[in-house]
Amino acid sequence: MALERISKILEAPDGSFVYAQADYEADEYRVICSGCPYLQNTPYNSSFGAVTAASYHAEHDPNQKHVPTR
């Protein structure tokens, strides 16, 4: 499993850091948030989905209530 960061490191209003990661060999994408350890367990279908979710999570929805997943 070779994960690599695929987005900018964004800072949320609460001071936590958010970014998207991808494992292209396994076709897996996820979002990492320093303030939400459970968030990395949420799978995404594409790199675009993970990057968009990271941006949205950092700026608008820290609880991930409105970001669609698989």
mmCIF file of the N, C-alpha and C atoms, coordinates in Angstrom:
data_MODEL
# 
_entry.id   MODEL 
# 
loop_
_atom_site.group_PDB 
_atom_site.id 
_atom_site.type_symbol 
_atom_site.label_atom_id 
_atom_site.label_alt_id 
_atom_site.label_comp_id 
_atom_site.label_asym_id 
_atom_site.label_entity_id 
_atom_site.label_seq_id 
_atom_site.pdbx_PDB_ins_code 
_atom_site.Cartn_x 
_atom_site.Cartn_y 
_atom_site.Cartn_z 
_atom_site.occupancy 
_atom_site.B_iso_or_equiv 
_atom_site.pdbx_formal_charge 
_atom_site.auth_seq_id 
_atom_site.auth_comp_id 
_atom_site.auth_asym_id 
_atom_site.auth_atom_id 
_atom_site.pdbx_PDB_model_num 
ATOM 1   N N  . MET A 1 1  ? 0.852   -1.170 0.000  1.00 0.00 ? 1  MET A N  1 
ATOM 2   C CA . MET A 1 1  ? 0.000   0.000  0.000  1.00 0.00 ? 1  MET A CA 1 
ATOM 3   C C  . MET A 1 1  ? 0.898   1.232  0.000  1.00 0.00 ? 1  MET A C  1 
ATOM 4   N N  . ALA A 1 2  ? 0.890   1.944  -1.102 1.00 0.00 ? 2  ALA A N  1 
ATOM 5   C CA . ALA A 1 2  ? 1.723   3.134  -1.232 1.00 0.00 ? 2  ALA A CA 1 
ATOM 6   C C  . ALA A 1 2  ? 0.822   4.357  -1.337 1.00 0.00 ? 2  ALA A C  1 
ATOM 7   N N  . LEU A 1 3  ? 0.529   4.947  -0.205 1.00 0.00 ? 3  LEU A N  1 
ATOM 8   C CA . LEU A 1 3  ? -0.329  6.132  -0.187 1.00 0.00 ? 3  LEU A CA 1 
ATOM 9   C C  . LEU A 1 3  ? 0.485   7.373  -0.490 1.00 0.00 ? 3  LEU A C  1 
ATOM 10  N N  . GLU A 1 4  ? -0.112  8.266  -1.253 1.00 0.00 ? 4  GLU A N  1 
ATOM 11  C CA . GLU A 1 4  ? 0.535   9.546  -1.526 1.00 0.00 ? 4  GLU A CA 1 
ATOM 12  C C  . GLU A 1 4  ? -0.499  10.659 -1.404 1.00 0.00 ? 4  GLU A C  1 
ATOM 13  N N  . ARG A 1 5  ? -0.033  11.811 -0.983 1.00 0.00 ? 5  ARG A N  1 
ATOM 14  C CA . ARG A 1 5  ? -0.923  12.964 -0.837 1.00 0.00 ? 5  ARG A CA 1 
ATOM 15  C C  . ARG A 1 5  ? -1.249  13.491 -2.225 1.00 0.00 ? 5  ARG A C  1 
ATOM 16  N N  . ILE A 1 6  ? -2.549  13.748 -2.478 1.00 0.00 ? 6  ILE A N  1 
ATOM 17  C CA . ILE A 1 6  ? -2.971  14.203 -3.801 1.00 0.00 ? 6  ILE A CA 1 
ATOM 18  C C  . ILE A 1 6  ? -3.630  15.572 -3.755 1.00 0.00 ? 6  ILE A C  1 
ATOM 19  N N  . SER A 1 7  ? -3.624  16.216 -2.611 1.00 0.00 ? 7  SER A N  1 
ATOM 20  C CA . SER A 1 7  ? -4.224  17.547 -2.511 1.00 0.00 ? 7  SER A CA 1 
ATOM 21  C C  . SER A 1 7  ? -3.329  18.448 -1.683 1.00 0.00 ? 7  SER A C  1 
ATOM 22  N N  . LYS A 1 8  ? -3.676  19.719 -1.697 1.00 0.00 ? 8  LYS A N  1 
ATOM 23  C CA . LYS A 1 8  ? -3.007  20.648 -0.797 1.00 0.00 ? 8  LYS A CA 1 
ATOM 24  C C  . LYS A 1 8  ? -3.349  20.281 0.644  1.00 0.00 ? 8  LYS A C  1 
ATOM 25  N N  . ILE A 1 9  ? -2.507  20.694 1.567  1.00 0.00 ? 9  ILE A N  1 
ATOM 26  C CA . ILE A 1 9  ? -2.839  20.554 2.980  1.00 0.00 ? 9  ILE A CA 1 
ATOM 27  C C  . ILE A 1 9  ? -3.636  21.794 3.361  1.00 0.00 ? 9  ILE A C  1 
ATOM 28  N N  . LEU A 1 10 ? -4.887  21.566 3.724  1.00 0.00 ? 10 LEU A N  1 
ATOM 29  C CA . LEU A 1 10 ? -5.801  22.659 4.044  1.00 0.00 ? 10 LEU A CA 1 
ATOM 30  C C  . LEU A 1 10 ? -5.948  22.786 5.550  1.00 0.00 ? 10 LEU A C  1 
ATOM 31  N N  . GLU A 1 11 ? -6.176  23.997 6.030  1.00 0.00 ? 11 GLU A N  1 
ATOM 32  C CA . GLU A 1 11 ? -6.392  24.196 7.456  1.00 0.00 ? 11 GLU A CA 1 
ATOM 33  C C  . GLU A 1 11 ? -7.861  24.529 7.702  1.00 0.00 ? 11 GLU A C  1 
ATOM 34  N N  . ALA A 1 12 ? -8.495  23.762 8.568  1.00 0.00 ? 12 ALA A N  1 
ATOM 35  C CA . ALA A 1 12 ? -9.898  23.976 8.921  1.00 0.00 ? 12 ALA A CA 1 
ATOM 36  C C  . ALA A 1 12 ? -9.994  25.116 9.941  1.00 0.00 ? 12 ALA A C  1 
ATOM 37  N N  . PRO A 1 13 ? -11.185 25.687 10.109 1.00 0.00 ? 13 PRO A N  1 
ATOM 38  C CA . PRO A 1 13 ? -11.352 26.783 11.080 1.00 0.00 ? 13 PRO A CA 1 
ATOM 39  C C  . PRO A 1 13 ? -10.966 26.413 12.514 1.00 0.00 ? 13 PRO A C  1 
ATOM 40  N N  . ASP A 1 14 ? -11.066 25.136 12.864 1.00 0.00 ? 14 ASP A N  1 
ATOM 41  C CA . ASP A 1 14 ? -10.701 24.718 14.220 1.00 0.00 ? 14 ASP A CA 1 
ATOM 42  C C  . ASP A 1 14 ? -9.206  24.462 14.384 1.00 0.00 ? 14 ASP A C  1 
ATOM 43  N N  . GLY A 1 15 ? -8.437  24.659 13.310 1.00 0.00 ? 15 GLY A N  1 
ATOM 44  C CA . GLY A 1 15 ? -6.984  24.498 13.373 1.00 0.00 ? 15 GLY A CA 1 
ATOM 45  C C  . GLY A 1 15 ? -6.483  23.138 12.935 1.00 0.00 ? 15 GLY A C  1 
ATOM 46  N N  . SER A 1 16 ? -7.377  22.210 12.614 1.00 0.00 ? 16 SER A N  1 
ATOM 47  C CA . SER A 1 16 ? -6.928  20.892 12.161 1.00 0.00 ? 16 SER A CA 1 
ATOM 48  C C  . SER A 1 16 ? -6.518  20.962 10.690 1.00 0.00 ? 16 SER A C  1 
ATOM 49  N N  . PHE A 1 17 ? -5.733  19.992 10.267 1.00 0.00 ? 17 PHE A N  1 
ATOM 50  C CA . PHE A 1 17 ? -5.234  19.945 8.895  1.00 0.00 ? 17 PHE A CA 1 
ATOM 51  C C  . PHE A 1 17 ? -5.906  18.819 8.139  1.00 0.00 ? 17 PHE A C  1 
ATOM 52  N N  . VAL A 1 18 ? -6.286  19.088 6.894  1.00 0.00 ? 18 VAL A N  1 
ATOM 53  C CA . VAL A 1 18 ? -7.044  18.145 6.065  1.00 0.00 ? 18 VAL A CA 1 
ATOM 54  C C  . VAL A 1 18 ? -6.352  18.003 4.715  1.00 0.00 ? 18 VAL A C  1 
ATOM 55  N N  . TYR A 1 19 ? -6.259  16.772 4.224  1.00 0.00 ? 19 TYR A N  1 
ATOM 56  C CA . TYR A 1 19 ? -5.731  16.527 2.886  1.00 0.00 ? 19 TYR A CA 1 
ATOM 57  C C  . TYR A 1 19 ? -6.242  15.180 2.376  1.00 0.00 ? 19 TYR A C  1 
ATOM 58  N N  . ALA A 1 20 ? -6.149  14.966 1.070  1.00 0.00 ? 20 ALA A N  1 
ATOM 59  C CA . ALA A 1 20 ? -6.586  13.722 0.444  1.00 0.00 ? 20 ALA A CA 1 
ATOM 60  C C  . ALA A 1 20 ? -5.375  12.859 0.118  1.00 0.00 ? 20 ALA A C  1 
ATOM 61  N N  . GLN A 1 21 ? -5.575  11.535 0.196  1.00 0.00 ? 21 GLN A N  1 
ATOM 62  C CA . GLN A 1 21 ? -4.531  10.573 -0.137 1.00 0.00 ? 21 GLN A CA 1 
ATOM 63  C C  . GLN A 1 21 ? -5.073  9.577  -1.149 1.00 0.00 ? 21 GLN A C  1 
ATOM 64  N N  . ALA A 1 22 ? -4.172  8.995  -1.921 1.00 0.00 ? 22 ALA A N  1 
ATOM 65  C CA . ALA A 1 22 ? -4.559  7.971  -2.892 1.00 0.00 ? 22 ALA A CA 1 
ATOM 66  C C  . ALA A 1 22 ? -3.546  6.837  -2.893 1.00 0.00 ? 22 ALA A C  1 
ATOM 67  N N  . ASP A 1 23 ? -4.063  5.642  -3.098 1.00 0.00 ? 23 ASP A N  1 
ATOM 68  C CA . ASP A 1 23 ? -3.246  4.472  -3.391 1.00 0.00 ? 23 ASP A CA 1 
ATOM 69  C C  . ASP A 1 23 ? -3.704  4.012  -4.772 1.00 0.00 ? 23 ASP A C  1 
ATOM 70  N N  . TYR A 1 24 ? -2.996  4.445  -5.809 1.00 0.00 ? 24 TYR A N  1 
ATOM 71  C CA . TYR A 1 24 ? -3.422  4.184  -7.173 1.00 0.00 ? 24 TYR A CA 1 
ATOM 72  C C  . TYR A 1 24 ? -3.371  2.703  -7.537 1.00 0.00 ? 24 TYR A C  1 
ATOM 73  N N  . GLU A 1 25 ? -2.449  1.958  -6.959 1.00 0.00 ? 25 GLU A N  1 
ATOM 74  C CA . GLU A 1 25 ? -2.351  0.527  -7.257 1.00 0.00 ? 25 GLU A CA 1 
ATOM 75  C C  . GLU A 1 25 ? -3.570  -0.224 -6.751 1.00 0.00 ? 25 GLU A C  1 
ATOM 76  N N  . ALA A 1 26 ? -4.058  0.150  -5.575 1.00 0.00 ? 26 ALA A N  1 
ATOM 77  C CA . ALA A 1 26 ? -5.227  -0.513 -4.989 1.00 0.00 ? 26 ALA A CA 1 
ATOM 78  C C  . ALA A 1 26 ? -6.528  0.198  -5.347 1.00 0.00 ? 26 ALA A C  1 
ATOM 79  N N  . ASP A 1 27 ? -6.448  1.316  -6.055 1.00 0.00 ? 27 ASP A N  1 
ATOM 80  C CA . ASP A 1 27 ? -7.605  2.128  -6.432 1.00 0.00 ? 27 ASP A CA 1 
ATOM 81  C C  . ASP A 1 27 ? -8.408  2.543  -5.194 1.00 0.00 ? 27 ASP A C  1 
ATOM 82  N N  . GLU A 1 28 ? -7.684  3.067  -4.196 1.00 0.00 ? 28 GLU A N  1 
ATOM 83  C CA . GLU A 1 28 ? -8.307  3.510  -2.947 1.00 0.00 ? 28 GLU A CA 1 
ATOM 84  C C  . GLU A 1 28 ? -7.985  4.975  -2.716 1.00 0.00 ? 28 GLU A C  1 
ATOM 85  N N  . TYR A 1 29 ? -8.980  5.698  -2.218 1.00 0.00 ? 29 TYR A N  1 
ATOM 86  C CA . TYR A 1 29 ? -8.853  7.136  -1.977 1.00 0.00 ? 29 TYR A CA 1 
ATOM 87  C C  . TYR A 1 29 ? -9.468  7.447  -0.626 1.00 0.00 ? 29 TYR A C  1 
ATOM 88  N N  . ARG A 1 30 ? -8.860  8.386  0.100  1.00 0.00 ? 30 ARG A N  1 
ATOM 89  C CA . ARG A 1 30 ? -9.383  8.751  1.412  1.00 0.00 ? 30 ARG A CA 1 
ATOM 90  C C  . ARG A 1 30 ? -8.992  10.169 1.767  1.00 0.00 ? 30 ARG A C  1 
ATOM 91  N N  . VAL A 1 31 ? -9.625  10.665 2.822  1.00 0.00 ? 31 VAL A N  1 
ATOM 92  C CA . VAL A 1 31 ? -9.350  12.006 3.330  1.00 0.00 ? 31 VAL A CA 1 
ATOM 93  C C  . VAL A 1 31 ? -8.796  11.859 4.740  1.00 0.00 ? 31 VAL A C  1 
ATOM 94  N N  . ILE A 1 32 ? -7.750  12.602 5.037  1.00 0.00 ? 32 ILE A N  1 
ATOM 95  C CA . ILE A 1 32 ? -7.130  12.600 6.359  1.00 0.00 ? 32 ILE A CA 1 
ATOM 96  C C  . ILE A 1 32 ? -7.380  13.949 7.014  1.00 0.00 ? 32 ILE A C  1 
ATOM 97  N N  . CYS A 1 33 ? -7.823  13.918 8.260  1.00 0.00 ? 33 CYS A N  1 
ATOM 98  C CA . CYS A 1 33 ? -8.025  15.149 9.032  1.00 0.00 ? 33 CYS A CA 1 
ATOM 99  C C  . CYS A 1 33 ? -7.384  14.931 10.398 1.00 0.00 ? 33 CYS A C  1 
ATOM 100 N N  . SER A 1 34 ? -6.532  15.853 10.816 1.00 0.00 ? 34 SER A N  1 
ATOM 101 C CA . SER A 1 34 ? -5.854  15.697 12.096 1.00 0.00 ? 34 SER A CA 1 
ATOM 102 C C  . SER A 1 34 ? -6.826  15.780 13.269 1.00 0.00 ? 34 SER A C  1 
ATOM 103 N N  . GLY A 1 35 ? -7.997  16.362 13.063 1.00 0.00 ? 35 GLY A N  1 
ATOM 104 C CA . GLY A 1 35 ? -8.979  16.473 14.134 1.00 0.00 ? 35 GLY A CA 1 
ATOM 105 C C  . GLY A 1 35 ? -10.054 15.401 14.113 1.00 0.00 ? 35 GLY A C  1 
ATOM 106 N N  . CYS A 1 36 ? -10.080 14.567 13.072 1.00 0.00 ? 36 CYS A N  1 
ATOM 107 C CA . CYS A 1 36 ? -11.128 13.552 12.900 1.00 0.00 ? 36 CYS A CA 1 
ATOM 108 C C  . CYS A 1 36 ? -10.492 12.212 12.534 1.00 0.00 ? 36 CYS A C  1 
ATOM 109 N N  . PRO A 1 37 ? -10.015 11.441 13.497 1.00 0.00 ? 37 PRO A N  1 
ATOM 110 C CA . PRO A 1 37 ? -9.324  10.193 13.168 1.00 0.00 ? 37 PRO A CA 1 
ATOM 111 C C  . PRO A 1 37 ? -10.210 9.170  12.457 1.00 0.00 ? 37 PRO A C  1 
ATOM 112 N N  . TYR A 1 38 ? -11.520 9.226  12.635 1.00 0.00 ? 38 TYR A N  1 
ATOM 113 C CA . TYR A 1 38 ? -12.432 8.284  11.988 1.00 0.00 ? 38 TYR A CA 1 
ATOM 114 C C  . TYR A 1 38 ? -12.586 8.556  10.494 1.00 0.00 ? 38 TYR A C  1 
ATOM 115 N N  . LEU A 1 39 ? -12.265 9.748  10.043 1.00 0.00 ? 39 LEU A N  1 
ATOM 116 C CA . LEU A 1 39 ? -12.511 10.166 8.665  1.00 0.00 ? 39 LEU A CA 1 
ATOM 117 C C  . LEU A 1 39 ? -11.731 9.331  7.648  1.00 0.00 ? 39 LEU A C  1 
ATOM 118 N N  . GLN A 1 40 ? -10.552 8.865  7.995  1.00 0.00 ? 40 GLN A N  1 
ATOM 119 C CA . GLN A 1 40 ? -9.752  8.104  7.036  1.00 0.00 ? 40 GLN A CA 1 
ATOM 120 C C  . GLN A 1 40 ? -10.363 6.744  6.712  1.00 0.00 ? 40 GLN A C  1 
ATOM 121 N N  . ASN A 1 41 ? -11.353 6.302  7.472  1.00 0.00 ? 41 ASN A N  1 
ATOM 122 C CA . ASN A 1 41 ? -12.014 5.028  7.202  1.00 0.00 ? 41 ASN A CA 1 
ATOM 123 C C  . ASN A 1 41 ? -13.112 5.154  6.149  1.00 0.00 ? 41 ASN A C  1 
ATOM 124 N N  . THR A 1 42 ? -13.404 6.376  5.718  1.00 0.00 ? 42 THR A N  1 
ATOM 125 C CA . THR A 1 42 ? -14.446 6.601  4.712  1.00 0.00 ? 42 THR A CA 1 
ATOM 126 C C  . THR A 1 42 ? -13.838 6.481  3.321  1.00 0.00 ? 42 THR A C  1 
ATOM 127 N N  . PRO A 1 43 ? -14.262 5.484  2.537  1.00 0.00 ? 43 PRO A N  1 
ATOM 128 C CA . PRO A 1 43 ? -13.704 5.323  1.179  1.00 0.00 ? 43 PRO A CA 1 
ATOM 129 C C  . PRO A 1 43 ? -14.349 6.269  0.176  1.00 0.00 ? 43 PRO A C  1 
ATOM 130 N N  . TYR A 1 44 ? -13.605 6.620  -0.855 1.00 0.00 ? 44 TYR A N  1 
ATOM 131 C CA . TYR A 1 44 ? -14.104 7.447  -1.951 1.00 0.00 ? 44 TYR A CA 1 
ATOM 132 C C  . TYR A 1 44 ? -13.868 6.713  -3.261 1.00 0.00 ? 44 TYR A C  1 
ATOM 133 N N  . ASN A 1 45 ? -14.681 7.022  -4.266 1.00 0.00 ? 45 ASN A N  1 
ATOM 134 C CA . ASN A 1 45 ? -14.612 6.325  -5.551 1.00 0.00 ? 45 ASN A CA 1 
ATOM 135 C C  . ASN A 1 45 ? -13.488 6.807  -6.454 1.00 0.00 ? 45 ASN A C  1 
ATOM 136 N N  . SER A 1 46 ? -13.037 8.042  -6.248 1.00 0.00 ? 46 SER A N  1 
ATOM 137 C CA . SER A 1 46 ? -12.054 8.604  -7.171 1.00 0.00 ? 46 SER A CA 1 
ATOM 138 C C  . SER A 1 46 ? -11.182 9.628  -6.456 1.00 0.00 ? 46 SER A C  1 
ATOM 139 N N  . SER A 1 47 ? -10.108 10.002 -7.123 1.00 0.00 ? 47 SER A N  1 
ATOM 140 C CA . SER A 1 47 ? -9.242  11.039 -6.560 1.00 0.00 ? 47 SER A CA 1 
ATOM 141 C C  . SER A 1 47 ? -9.979  12.367 -6.532 1.00 0.00 ? 47 SER A C  1 
ATOM 142 N N  . PHE A 1 48 ? -10.794 12.636 -7.545 1.00 0.00 ? 48 PHE A N  1 
ATOM 143 C CA . PHE A 1 48 ? -11.575 13.865 -7.570 1.00 0.00 ? 48 PHE A CA 1 
ATOM 144 C C  . PHE A 1 48 ? -12.520 13.920 -6.367 1.00 0.00 ? 48 PHE A C  1 
ATOM 145 N N  . GLY A 1 49 ? -13.166 12.815 -6.059 1.00 0.00 ? 49 GLY A N  1 
ATOM 146 C CA . GLY A 1 49 ? -14.074 12.763 -4.920 1.00 0.00 ? 49 GLY A CA 1 
ATOM 147 C C  . GLY A 1 49 ? -13.356 13.023 -3.604 1.00 0.00 ? 49 GLY A C  1 
ATOM 148 N N  . ALA A 1 50 ? -12.181 12.450 -3.441 1.00 0.00 ? 50 ALA A N  1 
ATOM 149 C CA . ALA A 1 50 ? -11.426 12.637 -2.202 1.00 0.00 ? 50 ALA A CA 1 
ATOM 150 C C  . ALA A 1 50 ? -10.926 14.075 -2.062 1.00 0.00 ? 50 ALA A C  1 
ATOM 151 N N  . VAL A 1 51 ? -10.434 14.650 -3.156 1.00 0.00 ? 51 VAL A N  1 
ATOM 152 C CA . VAL A 1 51 ? -9.943  16.030 -3.115 1.00 0.00 ? 51 VAL A CA 1 
ATOM 153 C C  . VAL A 1 51 ? -11.095 16.993 -2.829 1.00 0.00 ? 51 VAL A C  1 
ATOM 154 N N  . THR A 1 52 ? -12.233 16.776 -3.480 1.00 0.00 ? 52 THR A N  1 
ATOM 155 C CA . THR A 1 52 ? -13.403 17.619 -3.253 1.00 0.00 ? 52 THR A CA 1 
ATOM 156 C C  . THR A 1 52 ? -13.892 17.487 -1.816 1.00 0.00 ? 52 THR A C  1 
ATOM 157 N N  . ALA A 1 53 ? -13.924 16.272 -1.301 1.00 0.00 ? 53 ALA A N  1 
ATOM 158 C CA . ALA A 1 53 ? -14.363 16.047 0.077  1.00 0.00 ? 53 ALA A CA 1 
ATOM 159 C C  . ALA A 1 53 ? -13.415 16.712 1.071  1.00 0.00 ? 53 ALA A C  1 
ATOM 160 N N  . ALA A 1 54 ? -12.116 16.657 0.815  1.00 0.00 ? 54 ALA A N  1 
ATOM 161 C CA . ALA A 1 54 ? -11.154 17.294 1.712  1.00 0.00 ? 54 ALA A CA 1 
ATOM 162 C C  . ALA A 1 54 ? -11.373 18.803 1.743  1.00 0.00 ? 54 ALA A C  1 
ATOM 163 N N  . SER A 1 55 ? -11.573 19.389 0.583  1.00 0.00 ? 55 SER A N  1 
ATOM 164 C CA . SER A 1 55 ? -11.814 20.824 0.510  1.00 0.00 ? 55 SER A CA 1 
ATOM 165 C C  . SER A 1 55 ? -13.101 21.201 1.227  1.00 0.00 ? 55 SER A C  1 
ATOM 166 N N  . TYR A 1 56 ? -14.156 20.446 0.959  1.00 0.00 ? 56 TYR A N  1 
ATOM 167 C CA . TYR A 1 56 ? -15.458 20.732 1.570  1.00 0.00 ? 56 TYR A CA 1 
ATOM 168 C C  . TYR A 1 56 ? -15.403 20.530 3.084  1.00 0.00 ? 56 TYR A C  1 
ATOM 169 N N  . HIS A 1 57 ? -14.744 19.473 3.523  1.00 0.00 ? 57 HIS A N  1 
ATOM 170 C CA . HIS A 1 57 ? -14.612 19.185 4.960  1.00 0.00 ? 57 HIS A CA 1 
ATOM 171 C C  . HIS A 1 57 ? -13.864 20.309 5.669  1.00 0.00 ? 57 HIS A C  1 
ATOM 172 N N  . ALA A 1 58 ? -12.814 20.795 5.063  1.00 0.00 ? 58 ALA A N  1 
ATOM 173 C CA . ALA A 1 58 ? -11.997 21.838 5.691  1.00 0.00 ? 58 ALA A CA 1 
ATOM 174 C C  . ALA A 1 58 ? -12.739 23.166 5.807  1.00 0.00 ? 58 ALA A C  1 
ATOM 175 N N  . GLU A 1 59 ? -13.567 23.483 4.816  1.00 0.00 ? 59 GLU A N  1 
ATOM 176 C CA . GLU A 1 59 ? -14.170 24.812 4.788  1.00 0.00 ? 59 GLU A CA 1 
ATOM 177 C C  . GLU A 1 59 ? -15.619 24.874 5.232  1.00 0.00 ? 59 GLU A C  1 
ATOM 178 N N  . HIS A 1 60 ? -16.409 23.816 4.988  1.00 0.00 ? 60 HIS A N  1 
ATOM 179 C CA . HIS A 1 60 ? -17.845 23.950 5.187  1.00 0.00 ? 60 HIS A CA 1 
ATOM 180 C C  . HIS A 1 60 ? -18.489 22.916 6.094  1.00 0.00 ? 60 HIS A C  1 
ATOM 181 N N  . ASP A 1 61 ? -17.957 21.716 6.151  1.00 0.00 ? 61 ASP A N  1 
ATOM 182 C CA . ASP A 1 61 ? -18.677 20.629 6.797  1.00 0.00 ? 61 ASP A CA 1 
ATOM 183 C C  . ASP A 1 61 ? -17.751 19.737 7.617  1.00 0.00 ? 61 ASP A C  1 
ATOM 184 N N  . PRO A 1 62 ? -17.298 20.209 8.766  1.00 0.00 ? 62 PRO A N  1 
ATOM 185 C CA . PRO A 1 62 ? -16.341 19.420 9.535  1.00 0.00 ? 62 PRO A CA 1 
ATOM 186 C C  . PRO A 1 62 ? -16.888 18.089 10.044 1.00 0.00 ? 62 PRO A C  1 
ATOM 187 N N  . ASN A 1 63 ? -18.197 17.905 10.027 1.00 0.00 ? 63 ASN A N  1 
ATOM 188 C CA . ASN A 1 63 ? -18.776 16.638 10.492 1.00 0.00 ? 63 ASN A CA 1 
ATOM 189 C C  . ASN A 1 63 ? -19.053 15.650 9.364  1.00 0.00 ? 63 ASN A C  1 
ATOM 190 N N  . GLN A 1 64 ? -18.733 16.036 8.117  1.00 0.00 ? 64 GLN A N  1 
ATOM 191 C CA . GLN A 1 64 ? -18.907 15.169 6.942  1.00 0.00 ? 64 GLN A CA 1 
ATOM 192 C C  . GLN A 1 64 ? -20.350 14.701 6.779  1.00 0.00 ? 64 GLN A C  1 
ATOM 193 N N  . LYS A 1 65 ? -21.324 15.536 7.061  1.00 0.00 ? 65 LYS A N  1 
ATOM 194 C CA . LYS A 1 65 ? -22.721 15.124 6.945  1.00 0.00 ? 65 LYS A CA 1 
ATOM 195 C C  . LYS A 1 65 ? -23.233 15.187 5.520  1.00 0.00 ? 65 LYS A C  1 
ATOM 196 N N  . HIS A 1 66 ? -22.642 15.995 4.661  1.00 0.00 ? 66 HIS A N  1 
ATOM 197 C CA . HIS A 1 66 ? -23.216 16.220 3.347  1.00 0.00 ? 66 HIS A CA 1 
ATOM 198 C C  . HIS A 1 66 ? -22.289 15.863 2.199  1.00 0.00 ? 66 HIS A C  1 
ATOM 199 N N  . VAL A 1 67 ? -21.232 15.132 2.436  1.00 0.00 ? 67 VAL A N  1 
ATOM 200 C CA . VAL A 1 67 ? -20.322 14.725 1.366  1.00 0.00 ? 67 VAL A CA 1 
ATOM 201 C C  . VAL A 1 67 ? -20.677 13.308 0.952  1.00 0.00 ? 67 VAL A C  1 
ATOM 202 N N  . PRO A 1 68 ? -21.097 13.093 -0.289 1.00 0.00 ? 68 PRO A N  1 
ATOM 203 C CA . PRO A 1 68 ? -21.463 11.742 -0.709 1.00 0.00 ? 68 PRO A CA 1 
ATOM 204 C C  . PRO A 1 68 ? -20.250 10.823 -0.786 1.00 0.00 ? 68 PRO A C  1 
ATOM 205 N N  . THR A 1 69 ? -20.442 9.585  -0.409 1.00 0.00 ? 69 THR A N  1 
ATOM 206 C CA . THR A 1 69 ? -19.389 8.575  -0.490 1.00 0.00 ? 69 THR A CA 1 
ATOM 207 C C  . THR A 1 69 ? -19.937 7.381  -1.272 1.00 0.00 ? 69 THR A C  1 
ATOM 208 N N  . ARG A 1 70 ? -19.231 6.290  -1.289 1.00 0.00 ? 70 ARG A N  1 
ATOM 209 C CA . ARG A 1 70 ? -19.666 5.105  -2.037 1.00 0.00 ? 70 ARG A CA 1 
ATOM 210 C C  . ARG A 1 70 ? -21.035 4.653  -1.646 1.00 0.00 ? 70 ARG A C  1 
# 
